[in-house]
Amino acid sequence: MIQSEKELLERIVEIKTRIPETSLLLFRGQTRLYDKIRSGRARPDTIVVPEVENGWNTIVNRLTRKNSTTKFNQAILQHYGLPTFYIDLTSDPLTAAWFACNRYQELEPTMWIGNTFRFQDETTYNPIKDEKGYVFVLEIPDHKEMVEKNELFDLTREDIFLRPQHQSAFLMLDQPPRLPNPNSFIIETLEIDRTKFTCSKTLKELFPNPKNDKGYGSLLDVPYVQLPSFYFSNKEKKEESEANDKMSIDMDKFFVVGKRAIKIPIYIEGKDDLFEFNPKWKDTVIYEPSPFRLWKTENFNISQIHEGQNGVFGDTAKITMSPIAFNKLFSDTTEPELAWPLVNSNSIFFTKAVLDHDKVIDHEPPYVGIWLHKDNNLILELHLVADEEEMHLRLGHAFVLENNKLTYVRVDKECDCGKPDDHVHILTSLLKMHALIKRQEVALVQHAFGIDNWFVLL
């Protein structure tokens, strides 16, 4: 087993003598030995939401203004917390050895107290001083061709995002059998004796402070998203009595927890490091009226209103629109493709949020959200109207979406306003979402607390 950095580097020199000069040597450090090295997204239990695939890419392009490819941006963001189809590699064997000798750990988040109680995710790496670590050595003969095909990414020259640069980072796409299997490039597995091996690299060197890493700092400016106390308590509707439901709703008026809309943890060696990351006045929280934050506890059944239609409100996908995203949807004067958002659901509940700057929220009842249900090309519109205590269902209209146009159709039960054309503008704006996501005008991300079928439009 390898016991020192000097011994490791000598071993790498020896390996290089056995391969062509045109080949690229890359390395990967792991604390454990698995049958295969796989990316987080390539594992069988991964669920892909098509619209969310573009979300992080949009956020990065806003920061860099480079309009880089989706694959390149995702490769960068893998180093900041985004699960992707990429394998982390490095051109520096000492960096790989550090990852082989240090175990990743998610820490209890710190809560900043304000109008919203904001959670800041924190992580660290702890040195391991027992057993063995592993450094995989990969030989990439056709590395230039793989870079051209966006199968391999060299992130060592990034200027805005410093972390990949400091880690001498490369990433390889991991989607076999369509692409070369990363495991097929492994030519040797080196064992590190962690009881004797001392790393010269440090956490602060490999994970630069966001004050220096401008890309990282900008990601930490992304708004927070509130979480109702009901979900914070990890309680399910079916397990709650009416009394407990009422208590949760009452708590939600006064106790709101927020988490950053995209999961970007701060890497720290100790809690003292947090003094450098105090929340800023410009930190904002995407905030909704409390009844809408409890949408999964409601049980409106669309079949009771429209015969032959199946859909329960609590099972609906929910999209919370930030003020910026809302304005983009409703002020866009182009005529993009109208399409149902690809969120793996034929029912969507749209709500408009406000931004809270640690001051009084300007929400005033009644609050209105829109519930759309799709059956082939038929779209049924329902309105959820709420005060601080409960929600009520109001009828909307029905429309057919064909040839990029919404056409009103009369149904037995519908809104009695007599002005269905006024509703067309609202639905048209909402159904622009898919096109604006593709154009990277808006970004759809999973809810920060991982609540099923809850998305945030940024």
mmCIF file with all atom_site columns, N, CA and C in Angstrom, residues 171-210:
data_model
loop_
_atom_site.group_PDB
_atom_site.id
_atom_site.type_symbol
_atom_site.label_atom_id
_atom_site.label_alt_id
_atom_site.label_comp_id
_atom_site.label_asym_id
_atom_site.label_entity_id
_atom_site.label_seq_id
_atom_site.pdbx_PDB_ins_code
_atom_site.Cartn_x
_atom_site.Cartn_y
_atom_site.Cartn_z
_atom_site.occupancy
_atom_site.B_iso_or_equiv
_atom_site.pdbx_formal_charge
_atom_site.auth_seq_id
_atom_site.auth_comp_id
_atom_site.auth_asym_id
_atom_site.auth_atom_id
_atom_site.pdbx_PDB_model_num
ATOM 1   N N  . LEU A 1 171 ? -14.412 16.067 -15.864 1.00 0.00 ? 171 LEU A N  1
ATOM 2   C CA . LEU A 1 171 ? -15.594 15.241 -15.660 1.00 0.00 ? 171 LEU A CA 1
ATOM 3   C C  . LEU A 1 171 ? -15.856 14.418 -16.905 1.00 0.00 ? 171 LEU A C  1
ATOM 4   N N  . MET A 1 172 ? -16.269 13.175 -16.683 1.00 0.00 ? 172 MET A N  1
ATOM 5   C CA . MET A 1 172 ? -16.574 12.282 -17.796 1.00 0.00 ? 172 MET A CA 1
ATOM 6   C C  . MET A 1 172 ? -18.047 11.911 -17.742 1.00 0.00 ? 172 MET A C  1
ATOM 7   N N  . LEU A 1 173 ? -18.707 12.017 -18.888 1.00 0.00 ? 173 LEU A N  1
ATOM 8   C CA . LEU A 1 173 ? -20.114 11.664 -18.981 1.00 0.00 ? 173 LEU A CA 1
ATOM 9   C C  . LEU A 1 173 ? -20.287 10.171 -18.740 1.00 0.00 ? 173 LEU A C  1
ATOM 10  N N  . ASP A 1 174 ? -21.288 9.829  -17.942 1.00 0.00 ? 174 ASP A N  1
ATOM 11  C CA . ASP A 1 174 ? -21.500 8.439  -17.524 1.00 0.00 ? 174 ASP A CA 1
ATOM 12  C C  . ASP A 1 174 ? -22.910 8.005  -17.905 1.00 0.00 ? 174 ASP A C  1
ATOM 13  N N  . GLN A 1 175 ? -23.093 7.647  -19.179 1.00 0.00 ? 175 GLN A N  1
ATOM 14  C CA . GLN A 1 175 ? -24.391 7.168  -19.638 1.00 0.00 ? 175 GLN A CA 1
ATOM 15  C C  . GLN A 1 175 ? -24.225 5.927  -20.515 1.00 0.00 ? 175 GLN A C  1
ATOM 16  N N  . PRO A 1 176 ? -23.544 4.882  -20.026 1.00 0.00 ? 176 PRO A N  1
ATOM 17  C CA . PRO A 1 176 ? -23.429 3.666  -20.824 1.00 0.00 ? 176 PRO A CA 1
ATOM 18  C C  . PRO A 1 176 ? -24.820 3.043  -20.984 1.00 0.00 ? 176 PRO A C  1
ATOM 19  N N  . PRO A 1 177 ? -25.106 2.275  -22.062 1.00 0.00 ? 177 PRO A N  1
ATOM 20  C CA . PRO A 1 177 ? -24.121 1.839  -23.066 1.00 0.00 ? 177 PRO A CA 1
ATOM 21  C C  . PRO A 1 177 ? -23.966 2.797  -24.246 1.00 0.00 ? 177 PRO A C  1
ATOM 22  N N  . ARG A 1 178 ? -24.654 3.964  -24.212 1.00 0.00 ? 178 ARG A N  1
ATOM 23  C CA . ARG A 1 178 ? -24.591 4.867  -25.369 1.00 0.00 ? 178 ARG A CA 1
ATOM 24  C C  . ARG A 1 178 ? -23.225 5.510  -25.518 1.00 0.00 ? 178 ARG A C  1
ATOM 25  N N  . LEU A 1 179 ? -22.485 5.631  -24.423 1.00 0.00 ? 179 LEU A N  1
ATOM 26  C CA . LEU A 1 179 ? -21.187 6.290  -24.452 1.00 0.00 ? 179 LEU A CA 1
ATOM 27  C C  . LEU A 1 179 ? -20.145 5.353  -23.863 1.00 0.00 ? 179 LEU A C  1
ATOM 28  N N  . PRO A 1 180 ? -18.879 5.646  -24.062 1.00 0.00 ? 180 PRO A N  1
ATOM 29  C CA . PRO A 1 180 ? -17.846 4.816  -23.430 1.00 0.00 ? 180 PRO A CA 1
ATOM 30  C C  . PRO A 1 180 ? -18.060 4.729  -21.923 1.00 0.00 ? 180 PRO A C  1
ATOM 31  N N  . ASN A 1 181 ? -17.943 3.539  -21.376 1.00 0.00 ? 181 ASN A N  1
ATOM 32  C CA . ASN A 1 181 ? -18.118 3.318  -19.952 1.00 0.00 ? 181 ASN A CA 1
ATOM 33  C C  . ASN A 1 181 ? -16.878 3.813  -19.210 1.00 0.00 ? 181 ASN A C  1
ATOM 34  N N  . PRO A 1 182 ? -17.018 4.751  -18.247 1.00 0.00 ? 182 PRO A N  1
ATOM 35  C CA . PRO A 1 182 ? -15.838 5.249  -17.526 1.00 0.00 ? 182 PRO A CA 1
ATOM 36  C C  . PRO A 1 182 ? -14.993 4.135  -16.922 1.00 0.00 ? 182 PRO A C  1
ATOM 37  N N  . ASN A 1 183 ? -15.646 3.047  -16.509 1.00 0.00 ? 183 ASN A N  1
ATOM 38  C CA . ASN A 1 183 ? -14.906 1.948  -15.889 1.00 0.00 ? 183 ASN A CA 1
ATOM 39  C C  . ASN A 1 183 ? -13.947 1.268  -16.858 1.00 0.00 ? 183 ASN A C  1
ATOM 40  N N  . SER A 1 184 ? -14.228 1.396  -18.168 1.00 0.00 ? 184 SER A N  1
ATOM 41  C CA . SER A 1 184 ? -13.359 0.743  -19.154 1.00 0.00 ? 184 SER A CA 1
ATOM 42  C C  . SER A 1 184 ? -12.009 1.445  -19.286 1.00 0.00 ? 184 SER A C  1
ATOM 43  N N  . PHE A 1 185 ? -11.880 2.666  -18.730 1.00 0.00 ? 185 PHE A N  1
ATOM 44  C CA . PHE A 1 185 ? -10.621 3.409  -18.830 1.00 0.00 ? 185 PHE A CA 1
ATOM 45  C C  . PHE A 1 185 ? -9.693  3.157  -17.633 1.00 0.00 ? 185 PHE A C  1
ATOM 46  N N  . ILE A 1 186 ? -10.191 2.472  -16.615 1.00 0.00 ? 186 ILE A N  1
ATOM 47  C CA . ILE A 1 186 ? -9.377  2.247  -15.415 1.00 0.00 ? 186 ILE A CA 1
ATOM 48  C C  . ILE A 1 186 ? -8.263  1.249  -15.729 1.00 0.00 ? 186 ILE A C  1
ATOM 49  N N  . ILE A 1 187 ? -7.020  1.671  -15.508 1.00 0.00 ? 187 ILE A N  1
ATOM 50  C CA . ILE A 1 187 ? -5.882  0.772  -15.769 1.00 0.00 ? 187 ILE A CA 1
ATOM 51  C C  . ILE A 1 187 ? -5.228  0.303  -14.472 1.00 0.00 ? 187 ILE A C  1
ATOM 52  N N  . GLU A 1 188 ? -5.522  0.975  -13.370 1.00 0.00 ? 188 GLU A N  1
ATOM 53  C CA . GLU A 1 188 ? -4.933  0.543  -12.105 1.00 0.00 ? 188 GLU A CA 1
ATOM 54  C C  . GLU A 1 188 ? -5.721  1.149  -10.950 1.00 0.00 ? 188 GLU A C  1
ATOM 55  N N  . THR A 1 189 ? -5.794  0.402  -9.844  1.00 0.00 ? 189 THR A N  1
ATOM 56  C CA . THR A 1 189 ? -6.396  0.894  -8.611  1.00 0.00 ? 189 THR A CA 1
ATOM 57  C C  . THR A 1 189 ? -5.337  0.877  -7.523  1.00 0.00 ? 189 THR A C  1
ATOM 58  N N  . LEU A 1 190 ? -4.989  2.052  -7.028  1.00 0.00 ? 190 LEU A N  1
ATOM 59  C CA . LEU A 1 190 ? -3.932  2.179  -6.026  1.00 0.00 ? 190 LEU A CA 1
ATOM 60  C C  . LEU A 1 190 ? -4.550  2.226  -4.631  1.00 0.00 ? 190 LEU A C  1
ATOM 61  N N  . GLU A 1 191 ? -3.987  1.464  -3.721  1.00 0.00 ? 191 GLU A N  1
ATOM 62  C CA . GLU A 1 191 ? -4.466  1.438  -2.346  1.00 0.00 ? 191 GLU A CA 1
ATOM 63  C C  . GLU A 1 191 ? -3.645  2.403  -1.497  1.00 0.00 ? 191 GLU A C  1
ATOM 64  N N  . ILE A 1 192 ? -4.353  3.239  -0.741  1.00 0.00 ? 192 ILE A N  1
ATOM 65  C CA . ILE A 1 192 ? -3.715  4.236  0.120   1.00 0.00 ? 192 ILE A CA 1
ATOM 66  C C  . ILE A 1 192 ? -3.830  3.776  1.576   1.00 0.00 ? 192 ILE A C  1
ATOM 67  N N  . ASP A 1 193 ? -2.721  3.692  2.265   1.00 0.00 ? 193 ASP A N  1
ATOM 68  C CA . ASP A 1 193 ? -2.711  3.336  3.682   1.00 0.00 ? 193 ASP A CA 1
ATOM 69  C C  . ASP A 1 193 ? -3.030  4.592  4.495   1.00 0.00 ? 193 ASP A C  1
ATOM 70  N N  . ARG A 1 194 ? -4.297  4.725  4.863   1.00 0.00 ? 194 ARG A N  1
ATOM 71  C CA . ARG A 1 194 ? -4.730  5.961  5.526   1.00 0.00 ? 194 ARG A CA 1
ATOM 72  C C  . ARG A 1 194 ? -4.172  6.098  6.941   1.00 0.00 ? 194 ARG A C  1
ATOM 73  N N  . THR A 1 195 ? -3.678  5.021  7.519   1.00 0.00 ? 195 THR A N  1
ATOM 74  C CA . THR A 1 195 ? -3.098  5.118  8.862   1.00 0.00 ? 195 THR A CA 1
ATOM 75  C C  . THR A 1 195 ? -1.770  5.869  8.847   1.00 0.00 ? 195 THR A C  1
ATOM 76  N N  . LYS A 1 196 ? -1.123  5.944  7.669   1.00 0.00 ? 196 LYS A N  1
ATOM 77  C CA . LYS A 1 196 ? 0.197   6.575  7.584   1.00 0.00 ? 196 LYS A CA 1
ATOM 78  C C  . LYS A 1 196 ? 0.255   7.725  6.576   1.00 0.00 ? 196 LYS A C  1
ATOM 79  N N  . PHE A 1 197 ? -0.715  7.792  5.663   1.00 0.00 ? 197 PHE A N  1
ATOM 80  C CA . PHE A 1 197 ? -0.678  8.776  4.581   1.00 0.00 ? 197 PHE A CA 1
ATOM 81  C C  . PHE A 1 197 ? -1.057  10.158 5.113   1.00 0.00 ? 197 PHE A C  1
ATOM 82  N N  . THR A 1 198 ? -0.267  11.169 4.797   1.00 0.00 ? 198 THR A N  1
ATOM 83  C CA . THR A 1 198 ? -0.555  12.558 5.170   1.00 0.00 ? 198 THR A CA 1
ATOM 84  C C  . THR A 1 198 ? -0.770  13.380 3.905   1.00 0.00 ? 198 THR A C  1
ATOM 85  N N  . CYS A 1 199 ? -1.917  14.078 3.845   1.00 0.00 ? 199 CYS A N  1
ATOM 86  C CA . CYS A 1 199 ? -2.263  14.874 2.659   1.00 0.00 ? 199 CYS A CA 1
ATOM 87  C C  . CYS A 1 199 ? -1.751  16.305 2.818   1.00 0.00 ? 199 CYS A C  1
ATOM 88  N N  . SER A 1 200 ? -1.146  16.824 1.767   1.00 0.00 ? 200 SER A N  1
ATOM 89  C CA . SER A 1 200 ? -0.726  18.231 1.782   1.00 0.00 ? 200 SER A CA 1
ATOM 90  C C  . SER A 1 200 ? -1.871  19.156 1.382   1.00 0.00 ? 200 SER A C  1
ATOM 91  N N  . LYS A 1 201 ? -2.864  18.620 0.690   1.00 0.00 ? 201 LYS A N  1
ATOM 92  C CA . LYS A 1 201 ? -4.026  19.421 0.301   1.00 0.00 ? 201 LYS A CA 1
ATOM 93  C C  . LYS A 1 201 ? -4.907  19.671 1.520   1.00 0.00 ? 201 LYS A C  1
ATOM 94  N N  . THR A 1 202 ? -5.696  20.754 1.471   1.00 0.00 ? 202 THR A N  1
ATOM 95  C CA . THR A 1 202 ? -6.620  21.079 2.562   1.00 0.00 ? 202 THR A CA 1
ATOM 96  C C  . THR A 1 202 ? -7.999  21.364 2.001   1.00 0.00 ? 202 THR A C  1
ATOM 97  N N  . LEU A 1 203 ? -8.994  21.301 2.872   1.00 0.00 ? 203 LEU A N  1
ATOM 98  C CA . LEU A 1 203 ? -10.365 21.586 2.451   1.00 0.00 ? 203 LEU A CA 1
ATOM 99  C C  . LEU A 1 203 ? -10.480 23.008 1.920   1.00 0.00 ? 203 LEU A C  1
ATOM 100 N N  . LYS A 1 204 ? -9.863  23.967 2.596   1.00 0.00 ? 204 LYS A N  1
ATOM 101 C CA . LYS A 1 204 ? -9.996  25.365 2.172   1.00 0.00 ? 204 LYS A CA 1
ATOM 102 C C  . LYS A 1 204 ? -9.271  25.640 0.861   1.00 0.00 ? 204 LYS A C  1
ATOM 103 N N  . GLU A 1 205 ? -8.263  24.827 0.550   1.00 0.00 ? 205 GLU A N  1
ATOM 104 C CA . GLU A 1 205 ? -7.594  24.972 -0.740  1.00 0.00 ? 205 GLU A CA 1
ATOM 105 C C  . GLU A 1 205 ? -8.457  24.412 -1.863  1.00 0.00 ? 205 GLU A C  1
ATOM 106 N N  . LEU A 1 206 ? -9.083  23.269 -1.626  1.00 0.00 ? 206 LEU A N  1
ATOM 107 C CA . LEU A 1 206 ? -9.864  22.605 -2.670  1.00 0.00 ? 206 LEU A CA 1
ATOM 108 C C  . LEU A 1 206 ? -11.266 23.189 -2.806  1.00 0.00 ? 206 LEU A C  1
ATOM 109 N N  . PHE A 1 207 ? -11.762 23.837 -1.749  1.00 0.00 ? 207 PHE A N  1
ATOM 110 C CA . PHE A 1 207 ? -13.095 24.446 -1.762  1.00 0.00 ? 207 PHE A CA 1
ATOM 111 C C  . PHE A 1 207 ? -12.951 25.917 -1.382  1.00 0.00 ? 207 PHE A C  1
ATOM 112 N N  . PRO A 1 208 ? -12.532 26.774 -2.335  1.00 0.00 ? 208 PRO A N  1
ATOM 113 C CA . PRO A 1 208 ? -12.255 28.180 -2.012  1.00 0.00 ? 208 PRO A CA 1
ATOM 114 C C  . PRO A 1 208 ? -13.473 28.904 -1.447  1.00 0.00 ? 208 PRO A C  1
ATOM 115 N N  . ASN A 1 209 ? -13.200 29.857 -0.590  1.00 0.00 ? 209 ASN A N  1
ATOM 116 C CA . ASN A 1 209 ? -14.207 30.708 0.017   1.00 0.00 ? 209 ASN A CA 1
ATOM 117 C C  . ASN A 1 209 ? -15.038 31.410 -1.060  1.00 0.00 ? 209 ASN A C  1
ATOM 118 N N  . PRO A 1 210 ? -16.374 31.526 -0.860  1.00 0.00 ? 210 PRO A N  1
ATOM 119 C CA . PRO A 1 210 ? -17.201 32.209 -1.867  1.00 0.00 ? 210 PRO A CA 1
ATOM 120 C C  . PRO A 1 210 ? -16.839 33.670 -2.086  1.00 0.00 ? 210 PRO A C  1
#
